[in-house]
PDB file of N, CA and C in Angstrom:
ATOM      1  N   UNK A   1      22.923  17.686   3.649  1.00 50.00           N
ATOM      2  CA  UNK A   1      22.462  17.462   2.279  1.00 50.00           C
ATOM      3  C   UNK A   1      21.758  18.716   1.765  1.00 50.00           C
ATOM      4  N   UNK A   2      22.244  19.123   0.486  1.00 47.00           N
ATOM      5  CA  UNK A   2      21.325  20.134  -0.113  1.00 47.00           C
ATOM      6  C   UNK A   2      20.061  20.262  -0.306  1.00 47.00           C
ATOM      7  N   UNK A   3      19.233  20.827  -0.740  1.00 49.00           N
ATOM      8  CA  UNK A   3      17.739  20.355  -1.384  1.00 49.00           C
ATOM      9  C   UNK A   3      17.904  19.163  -2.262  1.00 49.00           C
ATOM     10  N   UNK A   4      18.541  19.517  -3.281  1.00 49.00           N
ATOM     11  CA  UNK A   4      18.868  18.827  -4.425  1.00 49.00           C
ATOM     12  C   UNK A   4      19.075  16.779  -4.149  1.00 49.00           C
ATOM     13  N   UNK A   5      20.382  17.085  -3.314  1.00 49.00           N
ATOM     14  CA  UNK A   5      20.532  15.881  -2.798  1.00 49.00           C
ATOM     15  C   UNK A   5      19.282  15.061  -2.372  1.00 49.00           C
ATOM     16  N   UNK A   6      18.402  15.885  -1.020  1.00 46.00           N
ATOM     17  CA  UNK A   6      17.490  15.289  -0.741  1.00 46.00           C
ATOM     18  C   UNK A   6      16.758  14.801  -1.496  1.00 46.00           C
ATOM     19  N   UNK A   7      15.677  15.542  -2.783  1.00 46.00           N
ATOM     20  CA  UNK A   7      15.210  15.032  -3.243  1.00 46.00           C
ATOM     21  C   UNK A   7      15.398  13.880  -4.268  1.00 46.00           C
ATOM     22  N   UNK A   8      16.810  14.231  -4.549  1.00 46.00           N
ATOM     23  CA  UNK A   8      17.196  12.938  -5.519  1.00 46.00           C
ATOM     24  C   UNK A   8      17.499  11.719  -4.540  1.00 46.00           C
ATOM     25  N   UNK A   9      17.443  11.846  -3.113  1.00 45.00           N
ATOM     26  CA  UNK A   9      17.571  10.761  -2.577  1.00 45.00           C
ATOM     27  C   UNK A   9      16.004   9.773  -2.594  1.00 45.00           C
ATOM     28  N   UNK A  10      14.779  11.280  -2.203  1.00 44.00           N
ATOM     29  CA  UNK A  10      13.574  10.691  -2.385  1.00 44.00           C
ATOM     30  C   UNK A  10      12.888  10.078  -3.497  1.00 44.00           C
ATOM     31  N   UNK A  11      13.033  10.547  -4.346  1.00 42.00           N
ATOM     32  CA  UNK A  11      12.710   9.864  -5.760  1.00 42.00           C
ATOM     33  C   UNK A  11      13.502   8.651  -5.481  1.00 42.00           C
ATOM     34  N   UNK A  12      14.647   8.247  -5.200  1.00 42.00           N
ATOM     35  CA  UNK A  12      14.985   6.577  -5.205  1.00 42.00           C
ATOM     36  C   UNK A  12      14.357   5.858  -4.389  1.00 42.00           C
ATOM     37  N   UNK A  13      13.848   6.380  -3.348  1.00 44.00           N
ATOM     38  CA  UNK A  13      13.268   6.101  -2.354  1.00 44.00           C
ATOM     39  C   UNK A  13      11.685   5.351  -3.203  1.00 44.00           C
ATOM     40  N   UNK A  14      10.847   6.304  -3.329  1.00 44.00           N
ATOM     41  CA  UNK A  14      10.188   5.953  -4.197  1.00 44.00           C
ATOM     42  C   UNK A  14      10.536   4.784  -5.178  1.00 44.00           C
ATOM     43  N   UNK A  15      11.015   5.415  -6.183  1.00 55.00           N
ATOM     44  CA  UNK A  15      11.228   4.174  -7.445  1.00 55.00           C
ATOM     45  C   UNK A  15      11.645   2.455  -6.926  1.00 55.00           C
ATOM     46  N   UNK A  16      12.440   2.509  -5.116  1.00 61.00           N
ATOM     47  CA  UNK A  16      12.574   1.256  -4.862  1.00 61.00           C
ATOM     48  C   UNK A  16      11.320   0.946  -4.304  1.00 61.00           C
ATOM     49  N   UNK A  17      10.278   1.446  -3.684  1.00 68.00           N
ATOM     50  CA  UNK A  17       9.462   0.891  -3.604  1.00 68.00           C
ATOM     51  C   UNK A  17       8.323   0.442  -4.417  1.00 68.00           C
ATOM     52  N   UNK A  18       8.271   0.793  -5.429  1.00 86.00           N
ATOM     53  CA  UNK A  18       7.541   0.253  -6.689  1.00 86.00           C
ATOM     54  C   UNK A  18       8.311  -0.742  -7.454  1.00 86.00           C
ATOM     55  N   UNK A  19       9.202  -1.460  -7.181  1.00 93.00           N
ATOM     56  CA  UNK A  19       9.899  -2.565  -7.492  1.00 93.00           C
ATOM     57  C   UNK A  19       9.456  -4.108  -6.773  1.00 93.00           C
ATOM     58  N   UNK A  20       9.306  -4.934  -6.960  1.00 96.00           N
ATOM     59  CA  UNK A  20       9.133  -6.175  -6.457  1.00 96.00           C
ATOM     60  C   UNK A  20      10.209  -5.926  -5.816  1.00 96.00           C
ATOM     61  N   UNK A  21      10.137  -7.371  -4.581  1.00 96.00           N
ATOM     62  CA  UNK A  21      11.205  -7.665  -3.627  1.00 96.00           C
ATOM     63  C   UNK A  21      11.502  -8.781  -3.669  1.00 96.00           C
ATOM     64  N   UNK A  22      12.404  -9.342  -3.781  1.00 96.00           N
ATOM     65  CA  UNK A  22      13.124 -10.805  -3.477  1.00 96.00           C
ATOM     66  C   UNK A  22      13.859 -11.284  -2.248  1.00 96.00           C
ATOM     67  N   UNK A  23      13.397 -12.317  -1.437  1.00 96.00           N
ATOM     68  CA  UNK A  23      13.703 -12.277   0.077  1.00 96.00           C
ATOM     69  C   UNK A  23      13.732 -13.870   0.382  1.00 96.00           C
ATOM     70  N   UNK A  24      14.634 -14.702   1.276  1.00 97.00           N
ATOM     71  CA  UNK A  24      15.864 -13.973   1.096  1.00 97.00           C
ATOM     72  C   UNK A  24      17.062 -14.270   0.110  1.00 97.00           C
ATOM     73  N   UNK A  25      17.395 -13.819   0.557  1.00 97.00           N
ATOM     74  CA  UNK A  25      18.886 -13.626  -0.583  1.00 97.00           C
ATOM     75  C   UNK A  25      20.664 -13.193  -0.511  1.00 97.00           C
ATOM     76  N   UNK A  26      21.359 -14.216  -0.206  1.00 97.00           N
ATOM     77  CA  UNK A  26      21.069 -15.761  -0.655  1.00 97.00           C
ATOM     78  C   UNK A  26      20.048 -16.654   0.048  1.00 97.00           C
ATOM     79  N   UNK A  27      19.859 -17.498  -0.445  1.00 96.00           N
ATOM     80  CA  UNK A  27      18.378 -18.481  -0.392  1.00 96.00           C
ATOM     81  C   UNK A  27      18.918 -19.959  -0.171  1.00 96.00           C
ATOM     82  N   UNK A  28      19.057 -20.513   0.689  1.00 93.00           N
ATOM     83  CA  UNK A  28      18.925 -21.925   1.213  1.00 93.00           C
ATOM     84  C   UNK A  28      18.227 -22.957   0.457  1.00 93.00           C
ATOM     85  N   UNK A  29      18.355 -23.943  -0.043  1.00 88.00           N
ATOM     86  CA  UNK A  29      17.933 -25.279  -0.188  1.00 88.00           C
ATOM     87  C   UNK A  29      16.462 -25.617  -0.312  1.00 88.00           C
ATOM     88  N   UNK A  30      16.461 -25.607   0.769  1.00 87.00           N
ATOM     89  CA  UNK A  30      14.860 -26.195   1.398  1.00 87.00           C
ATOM     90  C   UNK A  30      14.084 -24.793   2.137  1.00 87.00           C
ATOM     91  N   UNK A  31      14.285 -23.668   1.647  1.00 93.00           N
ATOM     92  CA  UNK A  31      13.588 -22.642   2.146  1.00 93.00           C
ATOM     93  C   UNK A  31      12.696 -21.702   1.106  1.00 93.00           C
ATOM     94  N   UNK A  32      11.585 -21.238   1.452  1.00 95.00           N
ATOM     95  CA  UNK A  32      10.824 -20.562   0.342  1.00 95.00           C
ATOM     96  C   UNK A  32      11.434 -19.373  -0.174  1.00 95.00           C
ATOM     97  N   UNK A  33      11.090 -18.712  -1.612  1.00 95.00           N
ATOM     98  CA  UNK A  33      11.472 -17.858  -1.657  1.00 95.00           C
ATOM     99  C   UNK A  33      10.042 -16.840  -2.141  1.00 95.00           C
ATOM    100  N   UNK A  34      10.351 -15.852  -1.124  1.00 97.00           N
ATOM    101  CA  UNK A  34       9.351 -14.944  -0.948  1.00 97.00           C
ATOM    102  C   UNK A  34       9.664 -13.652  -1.962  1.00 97.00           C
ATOM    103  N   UNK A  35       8.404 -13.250  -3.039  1.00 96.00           N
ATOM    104  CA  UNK A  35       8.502 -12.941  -3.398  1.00 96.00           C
ATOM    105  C   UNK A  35       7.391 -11.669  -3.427  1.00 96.00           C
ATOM    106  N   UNK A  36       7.382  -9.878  -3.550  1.00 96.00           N
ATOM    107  CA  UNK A  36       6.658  -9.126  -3.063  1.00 96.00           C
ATOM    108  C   UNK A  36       6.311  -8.315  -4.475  1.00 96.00           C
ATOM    109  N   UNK A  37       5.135  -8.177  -4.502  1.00 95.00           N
ATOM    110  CA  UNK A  37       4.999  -7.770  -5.436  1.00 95.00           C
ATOM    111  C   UNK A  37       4.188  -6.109  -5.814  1.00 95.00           C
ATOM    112  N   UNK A  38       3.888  -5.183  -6.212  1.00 94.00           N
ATOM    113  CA  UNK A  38       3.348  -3.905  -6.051  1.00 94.00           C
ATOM    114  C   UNK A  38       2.095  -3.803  -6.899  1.00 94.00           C
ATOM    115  N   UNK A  39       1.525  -2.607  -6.248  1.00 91.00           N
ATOM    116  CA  UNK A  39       0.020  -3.326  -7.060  1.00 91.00           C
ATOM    117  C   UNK A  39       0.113  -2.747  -8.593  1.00 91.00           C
ATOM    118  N   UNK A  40       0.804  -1.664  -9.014  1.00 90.00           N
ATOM    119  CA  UNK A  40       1.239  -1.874 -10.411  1.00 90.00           C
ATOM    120  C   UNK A  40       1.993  -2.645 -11.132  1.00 90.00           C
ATOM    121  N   UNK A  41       2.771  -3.583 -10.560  1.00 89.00           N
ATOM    122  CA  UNK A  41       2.943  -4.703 -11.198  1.00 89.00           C
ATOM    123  C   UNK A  41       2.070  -6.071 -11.272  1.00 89.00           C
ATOM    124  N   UNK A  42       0.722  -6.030 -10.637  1.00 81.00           N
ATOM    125  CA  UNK A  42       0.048  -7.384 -10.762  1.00 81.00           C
ATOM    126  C   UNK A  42      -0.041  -7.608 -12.179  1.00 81.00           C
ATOM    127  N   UNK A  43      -0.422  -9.285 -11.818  1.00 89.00           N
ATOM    128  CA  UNK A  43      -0.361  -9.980 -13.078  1.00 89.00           C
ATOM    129  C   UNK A  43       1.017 -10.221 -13.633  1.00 89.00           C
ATOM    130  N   UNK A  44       2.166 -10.316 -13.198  1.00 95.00           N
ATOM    131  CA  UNK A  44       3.439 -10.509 -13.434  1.00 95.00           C
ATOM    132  C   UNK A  44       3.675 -11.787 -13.985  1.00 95.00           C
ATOM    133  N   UNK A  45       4.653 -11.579 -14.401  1.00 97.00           N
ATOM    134  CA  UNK A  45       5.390 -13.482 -14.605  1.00 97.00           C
ATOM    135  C   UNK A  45       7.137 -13.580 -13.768  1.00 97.00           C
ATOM    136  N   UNK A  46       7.442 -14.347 -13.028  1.00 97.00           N
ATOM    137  CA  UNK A  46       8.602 -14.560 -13.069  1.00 97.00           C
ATOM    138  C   UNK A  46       8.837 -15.866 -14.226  1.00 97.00           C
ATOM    139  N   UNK A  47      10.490 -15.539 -14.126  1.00 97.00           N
ATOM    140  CA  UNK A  47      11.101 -16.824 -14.617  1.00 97.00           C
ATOM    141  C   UNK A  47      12.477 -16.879 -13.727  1.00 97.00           C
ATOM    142  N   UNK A  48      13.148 -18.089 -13.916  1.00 96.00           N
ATOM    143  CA  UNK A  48      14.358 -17.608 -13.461  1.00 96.00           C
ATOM    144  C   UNK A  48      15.016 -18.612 -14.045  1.00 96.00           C
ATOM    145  N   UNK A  49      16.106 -18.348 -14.564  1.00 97.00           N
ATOM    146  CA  UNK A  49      17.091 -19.027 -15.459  1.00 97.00           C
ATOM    147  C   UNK A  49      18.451 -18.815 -15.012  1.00 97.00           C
ATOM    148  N   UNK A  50      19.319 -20.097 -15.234  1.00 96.00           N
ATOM    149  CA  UNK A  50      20.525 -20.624 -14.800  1.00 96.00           C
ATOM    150  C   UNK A  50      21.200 -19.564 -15.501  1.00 96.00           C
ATOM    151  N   UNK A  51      22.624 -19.939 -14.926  1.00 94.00           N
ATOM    152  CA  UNK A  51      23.497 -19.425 -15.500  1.00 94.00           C
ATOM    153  C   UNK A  51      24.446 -19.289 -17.230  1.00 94.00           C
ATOM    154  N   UNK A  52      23.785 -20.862 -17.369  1.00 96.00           N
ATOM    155  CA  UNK A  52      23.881 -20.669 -18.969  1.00 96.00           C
ATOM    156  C   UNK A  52      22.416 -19.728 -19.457  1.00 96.00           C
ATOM    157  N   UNK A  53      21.421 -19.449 -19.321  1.00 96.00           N
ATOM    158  CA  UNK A  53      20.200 -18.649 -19.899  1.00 96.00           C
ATOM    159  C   UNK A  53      19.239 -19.825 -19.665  1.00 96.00           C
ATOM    160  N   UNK A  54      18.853 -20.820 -19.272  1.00 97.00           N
ATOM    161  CA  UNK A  54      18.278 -21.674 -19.660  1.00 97.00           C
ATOM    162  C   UNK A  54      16.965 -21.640 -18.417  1.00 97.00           C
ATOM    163  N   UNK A  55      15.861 -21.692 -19.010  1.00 97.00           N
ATOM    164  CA  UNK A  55      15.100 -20.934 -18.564  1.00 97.00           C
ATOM    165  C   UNK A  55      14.848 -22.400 -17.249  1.00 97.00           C
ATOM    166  N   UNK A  56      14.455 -22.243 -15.833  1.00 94.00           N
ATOM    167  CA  UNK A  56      14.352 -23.272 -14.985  1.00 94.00           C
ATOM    168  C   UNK A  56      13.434 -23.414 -13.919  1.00 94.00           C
ATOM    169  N   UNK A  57      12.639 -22.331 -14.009  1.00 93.00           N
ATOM    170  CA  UNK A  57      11.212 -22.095 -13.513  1.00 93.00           C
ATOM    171  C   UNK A  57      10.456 -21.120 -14.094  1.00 93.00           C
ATOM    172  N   UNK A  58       9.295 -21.161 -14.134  1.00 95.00           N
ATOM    173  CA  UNK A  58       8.164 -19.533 -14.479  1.00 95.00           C
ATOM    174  C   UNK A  58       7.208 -19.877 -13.542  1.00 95.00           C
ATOM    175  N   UNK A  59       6.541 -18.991 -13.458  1.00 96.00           N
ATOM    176  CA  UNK A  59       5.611 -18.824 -12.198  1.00 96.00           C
ATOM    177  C   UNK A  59       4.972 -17.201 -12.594  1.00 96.00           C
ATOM    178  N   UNK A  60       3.273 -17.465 -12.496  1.00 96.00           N
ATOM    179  CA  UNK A  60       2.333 -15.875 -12.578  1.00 96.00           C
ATOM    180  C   UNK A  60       1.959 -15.329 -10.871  1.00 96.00           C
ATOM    181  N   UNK A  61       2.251 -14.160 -10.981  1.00 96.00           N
ATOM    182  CA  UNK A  61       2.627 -13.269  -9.760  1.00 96.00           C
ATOM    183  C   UNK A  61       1.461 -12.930  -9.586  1.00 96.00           C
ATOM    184  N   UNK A  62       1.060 -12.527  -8.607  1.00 94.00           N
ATOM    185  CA  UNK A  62       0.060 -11.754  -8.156  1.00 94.00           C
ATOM    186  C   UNK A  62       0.561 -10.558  -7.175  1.00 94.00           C
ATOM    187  N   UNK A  63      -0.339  -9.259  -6.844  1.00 93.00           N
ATOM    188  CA  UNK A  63      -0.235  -8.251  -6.008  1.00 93.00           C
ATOM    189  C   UNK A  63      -0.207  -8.993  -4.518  1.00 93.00           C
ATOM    190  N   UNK A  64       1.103  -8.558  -3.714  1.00 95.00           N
ATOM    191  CA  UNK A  64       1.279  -8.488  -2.449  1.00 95.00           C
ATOM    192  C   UNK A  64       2.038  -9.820  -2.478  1.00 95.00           C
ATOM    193  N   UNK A  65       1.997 -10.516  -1.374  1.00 96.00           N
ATOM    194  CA  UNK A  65       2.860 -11.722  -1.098  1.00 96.00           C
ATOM    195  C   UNK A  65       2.678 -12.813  -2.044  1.00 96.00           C
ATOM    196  N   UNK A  66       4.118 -13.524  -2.849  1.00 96.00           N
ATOM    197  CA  UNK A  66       3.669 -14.474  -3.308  1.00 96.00           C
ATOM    198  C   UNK A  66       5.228 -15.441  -3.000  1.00 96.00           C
ATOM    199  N   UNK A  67       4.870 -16.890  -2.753  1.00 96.00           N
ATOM    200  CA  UNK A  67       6.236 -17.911  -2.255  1.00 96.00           C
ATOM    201  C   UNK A  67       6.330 -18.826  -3.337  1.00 96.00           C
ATOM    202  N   UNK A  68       7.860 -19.018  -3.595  1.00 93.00           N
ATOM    203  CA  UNK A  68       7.995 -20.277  -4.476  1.00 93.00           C
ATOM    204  C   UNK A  68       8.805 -20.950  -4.154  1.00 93.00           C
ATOM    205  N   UNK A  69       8.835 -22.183  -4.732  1.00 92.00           N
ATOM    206  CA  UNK A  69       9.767 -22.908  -4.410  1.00 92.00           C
ATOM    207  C   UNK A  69      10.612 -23.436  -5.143  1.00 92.00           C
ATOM    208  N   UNK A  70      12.128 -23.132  -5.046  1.00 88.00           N
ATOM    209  CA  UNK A  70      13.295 -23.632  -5.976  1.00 88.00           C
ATOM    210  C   UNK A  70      13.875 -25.343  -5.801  1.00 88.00           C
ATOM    211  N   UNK A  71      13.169 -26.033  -6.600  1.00 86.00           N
ATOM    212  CA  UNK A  71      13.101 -27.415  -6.978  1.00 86.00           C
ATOM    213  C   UNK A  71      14.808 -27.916  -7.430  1.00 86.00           C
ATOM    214  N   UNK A  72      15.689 -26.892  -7.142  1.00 90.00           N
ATOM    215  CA  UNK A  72      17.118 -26.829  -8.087  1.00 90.00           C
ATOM    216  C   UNK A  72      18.528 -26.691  -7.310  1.00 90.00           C
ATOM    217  N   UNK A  73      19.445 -27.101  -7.911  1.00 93.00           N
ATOM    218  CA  UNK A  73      20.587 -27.299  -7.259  1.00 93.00           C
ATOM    219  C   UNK A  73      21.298 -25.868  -6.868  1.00 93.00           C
ATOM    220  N   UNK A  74      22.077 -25.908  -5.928  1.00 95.00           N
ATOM    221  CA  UNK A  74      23.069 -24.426  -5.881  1.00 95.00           C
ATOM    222  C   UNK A  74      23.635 -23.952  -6.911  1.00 95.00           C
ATOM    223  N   UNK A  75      23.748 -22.367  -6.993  1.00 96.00           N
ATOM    224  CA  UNK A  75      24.004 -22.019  -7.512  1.00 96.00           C
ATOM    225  C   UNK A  75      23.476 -20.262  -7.955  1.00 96.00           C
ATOM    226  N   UNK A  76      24.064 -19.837  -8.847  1.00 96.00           N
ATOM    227  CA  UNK A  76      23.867 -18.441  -9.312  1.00 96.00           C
ATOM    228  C   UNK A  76      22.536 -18.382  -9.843  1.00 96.00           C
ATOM    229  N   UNK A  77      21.618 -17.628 -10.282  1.00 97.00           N
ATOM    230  CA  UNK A  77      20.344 -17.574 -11.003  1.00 97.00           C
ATOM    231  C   UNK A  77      19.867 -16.038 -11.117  1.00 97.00           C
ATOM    232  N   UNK A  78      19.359 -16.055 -11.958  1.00 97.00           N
ATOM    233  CA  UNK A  78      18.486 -14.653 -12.291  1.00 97.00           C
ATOM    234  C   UNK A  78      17.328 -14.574 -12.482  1.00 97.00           C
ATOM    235  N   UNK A  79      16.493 -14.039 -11.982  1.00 97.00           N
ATOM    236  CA  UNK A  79      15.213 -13.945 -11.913  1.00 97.00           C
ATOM    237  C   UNK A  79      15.228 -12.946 -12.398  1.00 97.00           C
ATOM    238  N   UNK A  80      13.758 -13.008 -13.756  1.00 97.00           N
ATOM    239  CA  UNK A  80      13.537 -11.695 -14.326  1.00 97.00           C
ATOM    240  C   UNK A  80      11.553 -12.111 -14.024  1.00 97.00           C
ATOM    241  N   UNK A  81      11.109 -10.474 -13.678  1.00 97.00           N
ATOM    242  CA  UNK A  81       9.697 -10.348 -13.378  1.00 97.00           C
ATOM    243  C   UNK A  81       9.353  -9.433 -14.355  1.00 97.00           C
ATOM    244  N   UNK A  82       8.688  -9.632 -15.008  1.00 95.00           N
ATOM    245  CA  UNK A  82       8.330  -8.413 -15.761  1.00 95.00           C
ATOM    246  C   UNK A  82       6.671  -8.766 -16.238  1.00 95.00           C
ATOM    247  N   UNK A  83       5.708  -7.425 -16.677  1.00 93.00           N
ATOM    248  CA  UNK A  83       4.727  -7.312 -16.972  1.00 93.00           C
ATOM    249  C   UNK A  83       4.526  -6.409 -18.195  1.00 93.00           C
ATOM    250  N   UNK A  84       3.189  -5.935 -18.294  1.00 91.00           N
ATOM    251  CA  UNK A  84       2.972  -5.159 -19.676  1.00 91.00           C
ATOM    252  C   UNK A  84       3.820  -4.089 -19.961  1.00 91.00           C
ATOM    253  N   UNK A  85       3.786  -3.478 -18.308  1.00 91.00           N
ATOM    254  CA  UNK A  85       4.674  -1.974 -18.294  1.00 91.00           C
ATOM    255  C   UNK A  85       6.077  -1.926 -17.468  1.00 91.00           C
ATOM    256  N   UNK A  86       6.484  -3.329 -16.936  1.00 93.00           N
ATOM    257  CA  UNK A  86       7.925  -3.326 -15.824  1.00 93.00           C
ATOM    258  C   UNK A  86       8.418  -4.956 -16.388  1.00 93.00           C
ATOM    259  N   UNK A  87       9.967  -3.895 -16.188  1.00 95.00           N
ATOM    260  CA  UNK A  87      10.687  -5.528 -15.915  1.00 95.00           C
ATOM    261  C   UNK A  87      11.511  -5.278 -15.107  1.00 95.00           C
ATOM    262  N   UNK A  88      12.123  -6.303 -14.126  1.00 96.00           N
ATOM    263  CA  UNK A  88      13.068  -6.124 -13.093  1.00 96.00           C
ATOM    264  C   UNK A  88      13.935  -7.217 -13.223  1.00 96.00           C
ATOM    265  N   UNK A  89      15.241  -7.214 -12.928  1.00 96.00           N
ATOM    266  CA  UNK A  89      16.066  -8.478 -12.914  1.00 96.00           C
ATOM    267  C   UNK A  89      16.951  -9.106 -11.635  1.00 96.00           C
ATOM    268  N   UNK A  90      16.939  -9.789 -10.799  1.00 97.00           N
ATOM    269  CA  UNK A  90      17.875  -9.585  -9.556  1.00 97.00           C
ATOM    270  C   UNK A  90      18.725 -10.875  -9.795  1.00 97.00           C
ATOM    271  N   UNK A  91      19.804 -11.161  -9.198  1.00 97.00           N
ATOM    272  CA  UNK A  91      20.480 -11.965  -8.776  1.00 97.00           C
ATOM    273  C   UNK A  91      20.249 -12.945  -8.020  1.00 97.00           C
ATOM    274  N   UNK A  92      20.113 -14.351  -8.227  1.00 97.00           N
ATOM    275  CA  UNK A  92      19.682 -14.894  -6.637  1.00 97.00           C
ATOM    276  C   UNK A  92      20.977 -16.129  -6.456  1.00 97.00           C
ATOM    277  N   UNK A  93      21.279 -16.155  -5.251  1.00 97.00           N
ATOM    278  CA  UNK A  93      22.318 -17.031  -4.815  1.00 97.00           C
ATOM    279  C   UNK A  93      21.360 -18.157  -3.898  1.00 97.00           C
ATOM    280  N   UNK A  94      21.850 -19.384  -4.689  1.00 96.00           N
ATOM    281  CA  UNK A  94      21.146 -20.781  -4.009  1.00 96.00           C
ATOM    282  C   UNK A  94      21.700 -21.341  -3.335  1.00 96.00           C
ATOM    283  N   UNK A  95      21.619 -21.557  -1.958  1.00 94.00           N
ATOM    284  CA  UNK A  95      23.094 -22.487  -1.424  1.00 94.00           C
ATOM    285  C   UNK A  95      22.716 -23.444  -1.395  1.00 94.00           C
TER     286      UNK A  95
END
């Protein structure tokens, strides 16, 4: 790898770790879903909404570990976290 390379590898490096984490994924039934949060993102909100948009949980985040629980049938979902200064969006698969 060049210089170049490297560092553009490190900066991603970085930028993923200032991202919340979603774990795991896909996500089981009856299992928590763990959710990680960075200390510039405290004070967060998730939501996560079906596949038509329809919004089907929210929940306020806090810095470092936080668990929830999906009350909902299988299926596709999107979770969006966002705060004053971040938003993030992931995919989550429910089996």
């Amino acid at each position: 790898l060049s210089n170049t390379e490297s560092n553009t590898l490190f900066i991603n490096n970085v930028e993923d770790e200032n991202k919340p984490k979603i774990f795991p994924n896909p996500i089981t039934k009856d299992a928590n879903l763990n959710i990680n949060i960075p200390l510039d993102w405290e004070n967060s909100t998730l939501v996560v909404y079906n596949i038509f948009g329809q919004k089907i949980s929210q929940a306020t985040l806090t810095k470092g570990e936080n668990i929830l629980k999906l009350n909902t049938s299988s299926g596709i979902y999107n979770v969006v976290i966002f705060s004053s200064k971040h938003k993030f969006t992931e995919k989550l698969i429910l089996n």
